[in-house]
Tab-separated table of C-alpha atoms in Angstrom:
chain	number	residue	atom	x	y	z
A	6	MET	CA	-61.249	-12.927	-89.614
A	7	ARG	CA	-59.439	-10.439	-91.606
A	8	PHE	CA	-59.273	-6.646	-90.195
A	9	SER	CA	-61.272	-5.386	-93.352
A	10	THR	CA	-63.835	-8.386	-93.236
A	11	PHE	CA	-64.649	-7.132	-90.127
A	12	ILE	CA	-64.719	-3.643	-90.961
A	13	ILE	CA	-67.168	-4.391	-94.108
A	14	ARG	CA	-69.543	-6.818	-92.330
A	15	ASN	CA	-69.936	-3.603	-89.267
A	16	MET	CA	-71.218	-1.969	-92.132
A	17	LEU	CA	-73.376	-4.339	-93.990
A	18	ASN	CA	-75.028	-5.318	-90.409
A	19	ARG	CA	-76.177	-1.699	-90.423
A	20	LYS	CA	-77.165	-1.293	-94.388
A	21	ALA	CA	-79.958	1.412	-94.386
A	22	ARG	CA	-77.305	3.419	-92.003
A	23	THR	CA	-74.496	3.071	-94.334
A	24	LEU	CA	-77.124	3.628	-97.221
A	25	LEU	CA	-78.556	7.041	-96.348
A	26	THR	CA	-74.596	7.904	-95.411
A	27	VAL	CA	-73.274	6.864	-98.465
A	28	LEU	CA	-76.099	8.958	-100.501
A	29	GLY	CA	-75.662	11.751	-98.444
A	30	LEU	CA	-72.171	11.996	-98.753
A	31	SER	CA	-72.459	11.842	-103.193
A	32	VAL	CA	-75.004	14.157	-103.450
A	33	GLY	CA	-72.655	17.319	-101.751
A	34	ILE	CA	-69.412	15.665	-103.642
A	35	ALA	CA	-71.195	15.457	-106.969
A	36	ALA	CA	-72.620	18.946	-106.447
A	37	VAL	CA	-69.394	20.155	-105.408
A	38	MET	CA	-67.172	18.181	-108.521
A	39	ILE	CA	-69.935	19.660	-111.385
A	40	LEU	CA	-69.780	23.249	-110.309
A	41	THR	CA	-66.078	23.114	-110.052
A	42	GLY	CA	-66.058	21.014	-113.198
A	43	ILE	CA	-68.046	23.802	-115.156
A	44	ALA	CA	-65.928	26.705	-113.426
A	45	TRP	CA	-62.455	25.161	-114.764
A	46	GLY	CA	-64.105	24.014	-118.180
A	47	PHE	CA	-65.344	28.105	-118.617
A	48	GLU	CA	-62.141	29.275	-117.617
A	49	LYS	CA	-60.413	26.915	-119.872
A	50	SER	CA	-62.305	27.249	-122.716
A	51	PHE	CA	-62.220	31.186	-122.538
A	52	MET	CA	-58.485	30.860	-122.471
A	53	ALA	CA	-58.549	29.464	-125.288
A	54	ILE	CA	-59.422	31.897	-127.590
A	55	TYR	CA	-56.890	33.844	-127.081
A	56	GLN	CA	-54.435	30.953	-127.093
A	57	THR	CA	-55.059	29.761	-130.079
A	58	LYS	CA	-55.297	33.081	-131.332
A	59	GLY	CA	-51.722	34.182	-130.197
A	60	ILE	CA	-53.554	37.207	-128.739
A	61	ASP	CA	-51.028	38.528	-125.493
A	62	LEU	CA	-53.254	41.587	-124.698
A	63	VAL	CA	-56.820	42.364	-124.482
A	64	VAL	CA	-57.845	45.969	-124.262
A	65	VAL	CA	-60.963	47.533	-123.248
A	66	ARG	CA	-62.875	50.710	-121.509
A	67	ALA	CA	-60.961	51.138	-118.301
A	68	GLY	CA	-62.911	50.114	-115.236
A	69	ILE	CA	-64.905	47.390	-117.284
A	70	GLY	CA	-65.300	43.952	-115.428
A	71	ASN	CA	-66.987	42.590	-118.743
A	72	GLN	CA	-65.926	43.267	-122.124
A	73	LEU	CA	-70.003	42.749	-123.108
A	74	SER	CA	-70.205	46.321	-121.322
A	75	SER	CA	-67.085	48.117	-123.114
A	76	ASN	CA	-67.318	50.675	-125.926
A	77	LEU	CA	-64.439	52.303	-127.352
A	78	ASP	CA	-63.841	54.073	-130.672
A	79	ILE	CA	-62.560	51.694	-133.257
A	80	GLY	CA	-59.780	54.573	-134.167
A	81	VAL	CA	-58.702	53.229	-130.797
A	82	VAL	CA	-56.980	50.236	-133.282
A	83	ASP	CA	-54.622	52.975	-134.862
A	84	GLN	CA	-53.608	54.578	-131.711
A	85	VAL	CA	-52.473	50.854	-130.107
A	86	ARG	CA	-51.178	49.678	-133.567
A	87	ALA	CA	-48.380	52.911	-133.126
A	88	VAL	CA	-47.751	52.015	-129.807
A	89	GLU	CA	-44.039	50.411	-129.958
A	90	GLY	CA	-44.454	46.589	-129.483
A	91	VAL	CA	-47.163	46.146	-131.101
A	92	ALA	CA	-47.105	43.179	-133.969
A	93	ASP	CA	-51.280	43.009	-134.224
A	94	VAL	CA	-54.188	44.527	-133.443
A	95	SER	CA	-57.883	43.654	-134.311
A	96	PRO	CA	-61.065	44.963	-132.914
A	97	SER	CA	-64.170	42.923	-131.629
A	98	LEU	CA	-67.695	43.268	-131.416
A	99	MET	CA	-69.629	40.989	-128.688
A	100	ASP	CA	-73.244	40.966	-127.802
A	101	THR	CA	-76.370	38.173	-127.085
A	102	VAL	CA	-78.795	37.106	-129.614
A	103	SER	CA	-81.922	35.165	-128.744
A	104	PHE	CA	-83.259	32.236	-130.661
A	105	GLU	CA	-86.871	32.143	-128.346
A	106	ASP	CA	-88.496	29.295	-130.842
A	107	LYS	CA	-85.248	27.265	-129.849
A	108	ASN	CA	-85.052	27.913	-126.210
A	109	LEU	CA	-81.772	29.525	-126.687
A	110	VAL	CA	-80.922	32.729	-125.307
A	111	SER	CA	-78.134	34.501	-124.113
A	112	VAL	CA	-75.764	32.871	-127.457
A	113	LEU	CA	-73.040	34.537	-128.172
A	114	ALA	CA	-72.726	36.675	-131.054
A	115	ASN	CA	-68.504	38.267	-132.617
A	116	GLY	CA	-68.251	40.835	-134.999
A	117	TRP	CA	-65.186	40.640	-136.501
A	118	GLU	CA	-63.394	41.825	-139.449
A	119	GLY	CA	-62.663	39.832	-142.544
A	120	GLY	CA	-59.526	38.149	-142.406
A	121	SER	CA	-58.215	39.354	-138.996
A	122	ARG	CA	-55.791	37.444	-136.619
A	123	LEU	CA	-59.393	36.505	-134.587
A	124	PHE	CA	-59.964	33.742	-137.213
A	125	ARG	CA	-56.845	31.926	-136.413
A	126	GLY	CA	-57.744	28.470	-134.471
A	127	ILE	CA	-61.637	28.253	-136.349
A	128	ARG	CA	-61.723	25.328	-138.274
A	129	ILE	CA	-64.019	25.593	-141.104
A	130	LEU	CA	-66.107	22.067	-141.572
A	131	GLU	CA	-68.362	23.162	-144.533
A	132	GLY	CA	-68.517	26.732	-146.949
A	133	ARG	CA	-65.925	28.911	-146.367
A	134	ALA	CA	-65.335	32.018	-144.230
A	135	PHE	CA	-66.102	35.520	-144.925
A	136	GLY	CA	-64.289	38.374	-146.116
A	137	GLN	CA	-64.102	41.918	-146.009
A	138	ASP	CA	-67.311	43.268	-146.893
A	139	ALA	CA	-69.322	40.298	-146.469
A	140	GLY	CA	-72.671	41.993	-146.142
A	141	ARG	CA	-75.883	39.833	-144.296
A	142	VAL	CA	-73.748	36.722	-143.427
A	143	VAL	CA	-73.112	34.322	-140.378
A	144	MET	CA	-71.014	32.003	-139.482
A	145	LEU	CA	-72.545	29.419	-137.052
A	146	GLY	CA	-70.444	27.290	-134.558
A	147	ARG	CA	-70.880	23.704	-134.348
A	148	VAL	CA	-72.693	23.058	-131.576
A	149	LEU	CA	-75.024	26.215	-132.623
A	150	ARG	CA	-75.920	24.506	-135.930
A	151	MET	CA	-76.974	21.673	-134.139
A	152	ASN	CA	-79.635	23.662	-131.587
A	153	LEU	CA	-80.294	25.234	-135.207
A	154	GLY	CA	-80.624	22.896	-138.052
A	155	LYS	CA	-79.275	25.209	-140.035
A	156	SER	CA	-76.768	24.247	-142.986
A	157	VAL	CA	-74.613	26.272	-145.411
A	158	GLY	CA	-76.575	27.986	-147.858
A	159	ASP	CA	-80.011	28.156	-145.084
A	160	GLU	CA	-81.294	31.718	-143.804
A	161	VAL	CA	-81.532	32.244	-140.127
A	162	ALA	CA	-82.894	34.979	-138.552
A	163	ILE	CA	-80.970	37.429	-136.244
A	164	ALA	CA	-82.455	40.281	-134.302
A	165	GLY	CA	-85.471	39.597	-137.012
A	166	GLU	CA	-83.399	39.982	-139.762
A	167	PRO	CA	-82.319	36.912	-142.169
A	168	PHE	CA	-78.671	35.958	-142.738
A	169	ARG	CA	-77.322	33.765	-144.927
A	170	VAL	CA	-75.222	31.047	-143.632
A	171	VAL	CA	-71.769	31.178	-145.518
A	172	ALA	CA	-69.680	28.477	-143.121
A	173	ILE	CA	-70.149	25.877	-140.106
A	174	PHE	CA	-66.854	26.348	-138.215
A	175	GLU	CA	-65.229	24.379	-135.050
A	176	SER	CA	-63.164	25.885	-132.393
A	177	ASP	CA	-61.194	24.655	-129.181
A	178	SER	CA	-63.194	26.712	-127.220
A	179	LEU	CA	-66.817	25.973	-126.112
A	180	PHE	CA	-68.099	29.249	-126.471
A	181	GLU	CA	-66.875	29.977	-129.607
A	182	ASN	CA	-68.915	26.293	-130.762
A	183	GLY	CA	-71.785	27.687	-129.321
A	184	GLY	CA	-72.439	30.869	-130.687
A	185	LEU	CA	-72.316	32.593	-133.994
A	186	ILE	CA	-69.234	35.161	-136.177
A	187	LEU	CA	-70.407	38.274	-138.302
A	188	PRO	CA	-69.072	40.828	-140.049
A	189	MET	CA	-68.554	43.151	-137.249
A	190	GLU	CA	-70.238	46.455	-139.574
A	191	GLU	CA	-73.659	44.721	-139.560
A	192	LEU	CA	-73.707	43.646	-135.769
A	193	GLN	CA	-72.364	47.218	-135.048
A	194	ARG	CA	-75.534	48.325	-137.480
A	195	MET	CA	-77.554	45.800	-135.696
A	196	MET	CA	-76.891	46.637	-132.120
A	197	GLY	CA	-76.450	50.154	-132.854
A	198	ARG	CA	-73.034	50.799	-132.662
A	199	GLU	CA	-71.491	51.471	-135.596
A	200	GLY	CA	-67.842	52.805	-135.405
A	201	GLN	CA	-67.785	51.186	-131.881
A	202	ALA	CA	-66.109	48.038	-130.706
A	203	THR	CA	-66.176	45.992	-127.153
A	204	GLY	CA	-63.197	45.086	-127.307
A	205	LEU	CA	-59.422	45.194	-129.191
A	206	VAL	CA	-56.396	42.190	-129.367
A	207	VAL	CA	-53.039	42.475	-129.080
A	208	ALA	CA	-50.765	40.684	-130.473
A	209	ALA	CA	-47.100	41.593	-129.026
A	210	LYS	CA	-43.616	41.625	-130.623
A	211	SER	CA	-42.725	39.546	-127.273
A	212	SER	CA	-45.025	37.313	-125.010
A	213	GLU	CA	-41.942	37.526	-122.352
A	214	PRO	CA	-44.044	38.923	-119.451
A	215	GLU	CA	-41.812	41.229	-118.571
A	216	PHE	CA	-41.913	42.619	-121.651
A	217	ILE	CA	-45.883	41.884	-121.519
A	218	ASN	CA	-45.835	44.535	-119.361
A	219	ASP	CA	-44.074	46.899	-120.455
A	220	LEU	CA	-46.034	47.338	-123.254
A	221	THR	CA	-49.211	47.386	-120.716
A	222	ARG	CA	-47.634	50.737	-119.464
A	223	ARG	CA	-47.416	51.818	-122.751
A	224	ILE	CA	-50.421	51.415	-124.296
A	225	GLU	CA	-52.315	52.334	-120.532
A	226	LYS	CA	-49.648	55.811	-121.145
A	227	SER	CA	-50.313	56.753	-124.635
A	228	ILE	CA	-54.256	56.428	-124.554
A	229	PRO	CA	-56.498	57.634	-121.385
A	230	GLY	CA	-59.414	55.585	-120.840
A	231	VAL	CA	-58.091	52.254	-121.823
A	232	ALA	CA	-56.515	49.263	-119.649
A	233	ALA	CA	-54.934	46.649	-121.051
A	234	VAL	CA	-55.058	43.849	-119.303
A	235	PRO	CA	-52.875	40.499	-120.159
A	236	ALA	CA	-55.262	37.155	-121.820
A	237	ARG	CA	-54.900	35.292	-118.552
A	238	ASP	CA	-55.499	37.909	-116.141
A	239	TYR	CA	-58.119	39.168	-118.128
A	240	VAL	CA	-59.822	35.497	-117.992
A	241	GLN	CA	-59.081	34.943	-114.519
A	242	GLY	CA	-60.841	38.517	-114.264
A	243	ASP	CA	-63.705	38.034	-115.828
A	244	LEU	CA	-67.166	38.578	-113.445
A	245	GLN	CA	-69.047	35.075	-114.947
A	246	ILE	CA	-65.774	33.072	-114.112
A	247	ARG	CA	-65.092	34.851	-110.882
A	248	LEU	CA	-68.845	33.659	-110.274
A	249	THR	CA	-68.713	30.583	-110.643
A	250	LYS	CA	-65.938	30.006	-109.338
A	251	THR	CA	-67.174	31.677	-105.809
A	252	MET	CA	-69.676	29.387	-106.202
A	253	SER	CA	-67.633	26.341	-106.467
A	254	TRP	CA	-66.195	27.347	-103.337
A	255	ALA	CA	-68.808	27.822	-101.342
A	256	THR	CA	-70.538	24.623	-101.723
A	257	THR	CA	-67.474	22.675	-101.693
A	258	ALA	CA	-67.434	24.427	-97.601
A	259	VAL	CA	-71.354	23.653	-97.140
A	260	ALA	CA	-71.018	20.240	-98.362
A	261	LEU	CA	-67.759	20.087	-96.133
A	262	ILE	CA	-69.783	20.839	-93.485
A	263	LEU	CA	-72.628	18.901	-93.430
A	264	GLY	CA	-70.980	15.985	-94.700
A	265	SER	CA	-68.835	15.718	-91.989
A	266	ILE	CA	-71.757	16.408	-89.393
A	267	GLY	CA	-73.669	14.039	-91.364
A	268	LEU	CA	-70.046	11.404	-91.151
A	269	LEU	CA	-69.903	12.140	-87.329
A	270	ASN	CA	-73.172	11.033	-86.353
A	271	THR	CA	-73.216	7.882	-88.134
A	272	MET	CA	-69.876	7.275	-86.126
A	273	PHE	CA	-71.541	8.191	-83.708
A	274	MET	CA	-73.980	6.028	-83.130
A	275	ALA	CA	-71.798	3.047	-84.314
A	276	VAL	CA	-69.595	3.246	-81.695
A	277	PHE	CA	-72.540	3.911	-79.295
A	278	GLU	CA	-74.333	0.705	-80.086
A	279	ARG	CA	-71.528	-1.210	-79.887
A	280	THR	CA	-70.183	-0.297	-76.930
A	281	GLY	CA	-70.158	-3.817	-75.649
A	282	GLU	CA	-68.446	-4.810	-78.905
A	283	VAL	CA	-65.400	-2.434	-78.201
A	284	GLY	CA	-64.795	-3.427	-74.323
A	285	LEU	CA	-65.258	-7.172	-75.813
A	286	LEU	CA	-62.455	-6.707	-78.090
A	287	ARG	CA	-60.747	-4.525	-76.046
A	288	ALA	CA	-60.711	-7.241	-72.953
A	289	LEU	CA	-59.843	-9.380	-75.926
A	290	GLY	CA	-56.396	-7.576	-75.941
A	291	TRP	CA	-57.213	-5.806	-78.700
A	292	ARG	CA	-54.860	-2.436	-78.267
A	293	ARG	CA	-56.186	1.150	-78.376
A	294	LYS	CA	-54.148	1.516	-81.669
A	295	ARG	CA	-56.206	-1.408	-83.286
A	296	ILE	CA	-59.523	-0.014	-81.829
A	297	LEU	CA	-58.992	3.680	-83.959
A	298	ALA	CA	-57.918	1.998	-86.883
A	299	LEU	CA	-61.232	-0.195	-86.934
A	300	ILE	CA	-63.514	2.884	-86.975
A	301	LEU	CA	-61.442	5.228	-88.733
A	302	GLY	CA	-61.840	2.614	-91.673
A	303	GLU	CA	-64.957	2.160	-91.373
A	304	ALA	CA	-65.566	5.527	-91.773
A	305	LEU	CA	-62.848	5.639	-95.096
A	306	VAL	CA	-64.475	3.680	-96.609
A	307	LEU	CA	-67.911	5.382	-96.546
A	308	GLY	CA	-65.807	8.314	-97.599
A	309	LEU	CA	-64.688	6.191	-100.656
A	310	LEU	CA	-67.948	5.011	-101.597
A	311	GLY	CA	-69.652	8.275	-101.585
A	312	SER	CA	-66.813	9.262	-103.987
A	313	VAL	CA	-66.945	6.788	-106.434
A	314	VAL	CA	-70.947	7.240	-105.948
A	315	GLY	CA	-70.963	11.255	-105.981
A	316	THR	CA	-68.205	10.568	-109.365
A	317	ILE	CA	-71.044	8.869	-111.396
A	318	LEU	CA	-73.556	11.066	-110.404
A	319	ALA	CA	-71.574	14.096	-111.396
A	320	TYR	CA	-70.885	12.677	-114.934
A	321	ALA	CA	-74.246	11.893	-114.799
A	322	GLY	CA	-75.895	15.372	-113.827
A	323	VAL	CA	-72.949	17.665	-116.247
A	324	ASN	CA	-73.891	15.229	-119.679
A	325	ALA	CA	-77.407	15.925	-118.341
A	326	LEU	CA	-77.002	20.121	-118.383
A	327	VAL	CA	-75.374	18.977	-122.399
A	328	LEU	CA	-78.793	17.820	-123.031
A	329	ASP	CA	-80.220	21.303	-122.358
A	330	PRO	CA	-79.629	23.582	-125.895
A	331	THR	CA	-79.078	26.693	-123.555
A	332	SER	CA	-76.291	25.071	-121.955
A	333	GLN	CA	-74.935	22.925	-124.362
A	334	GLY	CA	-72.655	25.178	-126.213
A	335	PHE	CA	-71.217	26.161	-122.644
A	336	VAL	CA	-70.042	23.625	-120.417
A	337	ASP	CA	-68.093	20.263	-120.968
A	338	PRO	CA	-69.304	16.860	-120.663
A	339	ASN	CA	-66.094	15.480	-119.411
A	340	LEU	CA	-64.714	16.429	-115.572
A	341	PRO	CA	-61.196	17.155	-115.924
A	342	PRO	CA	-59.013	14.191	-113.803
A	343	ALA	CA	-57.944	17.436	-111.426
A	344	VAL	CA	-61.971	17.690	-110.125
A	345	ILE	CA	-62.154	13.603	-110.226
A	346	GLY	CA	-59.651	13.849	-107.653
A	347	ILE	CA	-61.172	16.517	-105.484
A	348	GLY	CA	-63.744	14.464	-105.056
A	349	LEU	CA	-61.860	11.460	-104.112
A	350	ALA	CA	-60.044	14.158	-101.736
A	351	MET	CA	-63.090	15.121	-100.110
A	352	GLY	CA	-64.073	11.885	-99.268
A	353	LEU	CA	-61.322	11.298	-97.998
A	354	GLY	CA	-61.714	14.687	-96.027
A	355	LEU	CA	-64.782	13.792	-95.143
A	356	SER	CA	-64.148	10.537	-93.414
A	357	LEU	CA	-61.547	11.957	-91.126
A	358	LEU	CA	-63.530	14.650	-90.488
A	359	GLY	CA	-66.570	12.972	-89.565
A	360	GLY	CA	-64.829	9.980	-88.021
A	361	PHE	CA	-61.808	10.468	-86.317
A	362	TYR	CA	-63.631	11.538	-82.950
A	363	PRO	CA	-66.041	8.981	-82.804
A	364	ALA	CA	-62.605	6.690	-83.119
A	365	LEU	CA	-60.711	8.049	-80.534
A	366	ARG	CA	-63.608	8.167	-77.810
A	367	ALA	CA	-63.963	4.213	-79.104
A	368	ALA	CA	-60.167	3.559	-78.229
A	369	LEU	CA	-60.306	5.392	-75.086
A	370	LEU	CA	-63.221	3.510	-73.684
A	371	ASP	CA	-62.552	1.403	-70.646
A	372	PRO	CA	-63.161	-2.278	-71.242
A	373	THR	CA	-64.811	-3.086	-68.024
A	374	GLU	CA	-67.879	-0.063	-68.600
A	375	ALA	CA	-67.619	-1.314	-72.233
A	376	LEU	CA	-68.588	-4.405	-71.153
A	377	ARG	CA	-71.479	-3.304	-68.670
A	378	HIS	CA	-72.884	-1.084	-71.476
A	379	GLU	CA	-76.266	-2.319	-72.318
């Protein structure tokens, strides 16, 4: 009988225990993959906003961890533009709105000036982008348009006020696809923030790290009370992204602990119930290394099965999240290959954590004592 066949036969002899162990492992692995995929997707999507627009720095109020709570006077734009090394500056006002009738909350609303750098990376699918002095008009992201059921020329109520849809757009960022763009003056008026911006995006004359660091210091020295942050650092330091990452790592730790304990218990029981069998194999000439490989092989198969089933559950989970209108614009239904690799690595890690000690104990059993076991 082949070694692999022997492993599979032993597992099939305990179908219920094998099934429950694989199910427990797969649920933990799926939870880790879903949260990790969402965290990485958030960061990638957020970073795409700045990369496609050629933005090197984000200027916000000093001490603010979230741009939504930042508050800058619009006059700061001219001050930043005057700093040596700055190629372009565009103000931005960010807020959130809700569409209760469609069960949509915290929809990202961007207030931009017509023709600004922020429109780079925006692909118009229908209609046209608004210009200066556009009035009460709005551009809807592709996902938001689908959720609202609106088209170009339709009217949509935003914060209780009617706006005419002038364009449907698409972006490389899920955040923008699930949001809307308004003329900056209109959003300022609606939110009672006339003459204010939540942040400024800056394109530098050079993207070299040393030049960006020098420009950061020059801006902060020239304009007291502001913080100039490189785009990548700003994204990685965002509060929501950090919280999502923390949750994913915490879930990973819990899944590793519970999964390894579950697998440890399963393999201990398997070794205990088969003590006589192990003794017989030792009496027939099986070396300790071969016994160790047998038990570890069973643990490895359980871990790999848990990874495969966990990957399937993770795909099903993220696609189920996309069906919810609230999260549709913010969750990528495609898991990155690196996340799938994490699932496979977890299966292997759990196999080693939960299977090594029972396998070692089985390998060290004395053949004579094992044969006497009932």
